[in-house]
Amino acid sequence: MVTSHSEAAARPQGAAAPRRRGAVLERAILEAALEQLSTVGWNGLTMEAVAIGAQTGKAAVYRRWPSKVDLVADALRTGFPALEYAPDHGGVREDLYQLCLRVRAAMYSKPGFALRAVLHECDHDSADRFHELIFSGVIEPSQRLLREVIERGIARGEVRQDAAHELVCDVIPAMMMYRSKVCASEWTDAELAEMIDRVMMPLLRP
Amino acid sequence: MVTSHSEAAARPQGAAAPRRRGAVLERAILEAALEQLSTVGWNGLTMEAVAIGAQTGKAAVYRRWPSKVDLVADALRTGFPALEYAPDHGGVREDLYQLCLRVRAAMYSKPGFALRAVLHECDHDSADRFHELIFSGVIEPSQRLLREVIERGIARGEVRQDAAHELVCDVIPAMMMYRSKVCASEWTDAELAEMIDRVMMPLLRP
């Protein structure tokens, strides 16, 4: 567990933090990195400040992550809500809706915000690495689950036979990103439901 | 017309540039601003350098545009390819395809690239102004033309009656932005055609 700032402040100066190893220390470092990202951003984040935040030494950070990009990429990746299982409520409409709620939760999670901030600030080469992270952490799992929902719909005869196409699976993430990006507005539950009724259901019908 | 750099260099030092007024001078300033955006970006652009680029004085620039944001917004707006008339080839599939080609041209035009660079660099308040510009200069016209294409399709009986909905008109711009953003890849002609066949035609069919 991460020692909180107030606990650290309450400890007499010079008293060492409890010695943590392996996974516990690793998690403390990753959480300190996320914390730094959300306060001082990509440009402000230093390995030293992360080490201080995690109450460890810089060497302990560098031993695990040779660079700031590696550390931040891992912090974001491990922080994302998992998109592992497709919803399965017996109907394509409800399953799509539940899936949209989960994708939205990932977009507006702490690592989701941090990732957008990082992409805004970092240089071109690092951006490539983080784009890959969005792809493998959010896009790819969303598409995989969407395909699962669509394929179950096809099996039930609810969805046309040739609908499980990559481009069809892009529509929901594209629409969600588009509005939050271009219109700078979030999706309410009702808007997600309307998008499914106006776009996805007509697109999928047999 | 804008006097080119080489002409300016060939003129003896101290010789004044030909006196231009009104629309001609204005265009020279706007072109110099676009030129600055594509070379030194938003952060590097100064009103002074724009004035030099347009071979005029700083006062002439400030008289028309009180701030850098105003100037850049106008430079981008006037530089965008016009999206005025919807394609009308007698069929919804071909019309959508032609419209996609035009939207792509706007996205990858010089002002299109400049606008993305600006959004990447500028602060939050200015970004709002430029988001508004994307909306009024590209998104809004694209949606209007898409709606026109869809409504003509409805009139011909090619498209279902309730398809001319805002969310349906969002699908093409959303898909185009999504791939160029997330997958960092451009749309080829064949990919645009596939998107229309796999997504738009099934979505619109009666």
CSV table of C-alpha atoms in Angstrom, one decimal, chain A residues 119-122 128 131 134-135 139 143 160 162 165-171 173-175 177-179 181-184 187 191 194-195 198-206, chain B residues 119-122 128 131 134-135 139 143 160 162 165-171 173-175 177-179 181-184 187 191 194-195 198-206:
chain,number,residue,atom,x,y,z
A,119,LEU,CA,-0.4,13.6,-25.7
A,120,HIS,CA,-0.9,17.3,-25.6
A,121,GLU,CA,2.5,18.0,-24.1
A,122,CYS,CA,5.0,15.4,-25.2
A,128,ASP,CA,3.9,7.6,-30.9
A,131,HIS,CA,-0.7,6.5,-29.2
A,134,ILE,CA,-4.3,4.2,-26.3
A,135,PHE,CA,-4.6,1.6,-29.1
A,139,ILE,CA,-9.2,0.9,-28.6
A,143,GLN,CA,-13.1,-3.3,-30.6
A,160,ARG,CA,-27.0,-8.9,-40.2
A,162,ASP,CA,-21.7,-9.4,-42.5
A,165,HIS,CA,-16.4,-5.8,-39.7
A,166,GLU,CA,-13.5,-3.8,-38.4
A,167,LEU,CA,-15.0,-0.5,-39.7
A,168,VAL,CA,-18.3,-1.3,-38.0
A,169,CYS,CA,-16.5,-1.9,-34.7
A,170,ASP,CA,-14.8,1.5,-35.2
A,171,VAL,CA,-18.1,3.4,-35.2
A,173,PRO,CA,-15.2,4.6,-30.4
A,174,ALA,CA,-15.0,7.1,-33.3
A,175,MET,CA,-18.3,8.7,-32.3
A,177,MET,CA,-14.0,10.4,-29.4
A,178,TYR,CA,-15.4,12.8,-32.0
A,179,ARG,CA,-17.9,14.5,-29.7
A,181,LYS,CA,-12.9,16.1,-29.0
A,182,VAL,CA,-14.6,18.3,-31.5
A,183,CYS,CA,-17.6,19.5,-29.5
A,184,ALA,CA,-15.7,19.4,-26.2
A,187,TRP,CA,-21.6,11.9,-23.4
A,191,GLU,CA,-26.9,10.5,-25.5
A,194,GLU,CA,-29.6,7.8,-28.6
A,195,MET,CA,-26.4,7.1,-30.5
A,198,ARG,CA,-30.0,6.2,-34.2
A,199,VAL,CA,-26.7,4.8,-35.5
A,200,MET,CA,-25.8,1.3,-34.3
A,201,MET,CA,-29.2,-0.4,-34.4
A,202,PRO,CA,-30.0,0.8,-38.0
A,203,LEU,CA,-26.4,-0.1,-39.0
A,204,LEU,CA,-26.6,-3.7,-37.5
A,205,ARG,CA,-30.2,-4.6,-38.4
A,206,PRO,CA,-30.6,-7.7,-40.7
B,119,LEU,CA,-4.4,23.2,-31.4
B,120,HIS,CA,-1.4,21.2,-30.3
B,121,GLU,CA,0.6,24.2,-29.1
B,122,CYS,CA,-1.8,27.0,-27.9
B,128,ASP,CA,-11.6,27.1,-27.5
B,131,HIS,CA,-12.2,24.5,-31.8
B,134,ILE,CA,-12.9,23.8,-36.8
B,135,PHE,CA,-16.6,23.5,-36.1
B,139,ILE,CA,-17.6,20.2,-39.3
B,143,GLN,CA,-22.7,18.0,-41.8
B,160,ARG,CA,-34.7,5.3,-45.0
B,162,ASP,CA,-35.6,8.9,-40.5
B,165,HIS,CA,-30.4,12.8,-38.1
B,166,GLU,CA,-27.6,14.8,-36.5
B,167,LEU,CA,-25.9,11.7,-35.2
B,168,VAL,CA,-26.0,10.0,-38.6
B,169,CYS,CA,-24.4,13.1,-40.1
B,170,ASP,CA,-21.6,12.8,-37.5
B,171,VAL,CA,-20.6,9.3,-38.6
B,173,PRO,CA,-16.5,13.1,-39.9
B,174,ALA,CA,-16.1,11.0,-36.7
B,175,MET,CA,-14.7,8.0,-38.6
B,177,MET,CA,-11.0,12.0,-37.6
B,178,TYR,CA,-10.7,8.8,-35.6
B,179,ARG,CA,-8.5,7.0,-37.9
B,181,LYS,CA,-6.0,10.6,-35.0
B,182,VAL,CA,-5.9,7.2,-33.3
B,183,CYS,CA,-4.3,5.1,-35.9
B,184,ALA,CA,-2.2,8.0,-37.2
B,187,TRP,CA,-7.5,7.6,-45.6
B,191,GLU,CA,-10.6,3.0,-47.7
B,194,GLU,CA,-15.0,0.8,-48.1
B,195,MET,CA,-16.2,2.9,-45.2
B,198,ARG,CA,-19.4,-1.2,-44.9
B,199,VAL,CA,-20.9,1.6,-42.7
B,200,MET,CA,-22.9,4.3,-44.5
B,201,MET,CA,-24.8,2.2,-47.0
B,202,PRO,CA,-26.0,-0.3,-44.4
B,203,LEU,CA,-26.8,2.5,-42.0
B,204,LEU,CA,-28.9,4.4,-44.6
B,205,ARG,CA,-30.7,1.6,-46.4
B,206,PRO,CA,-34.5,1.7,-46.1
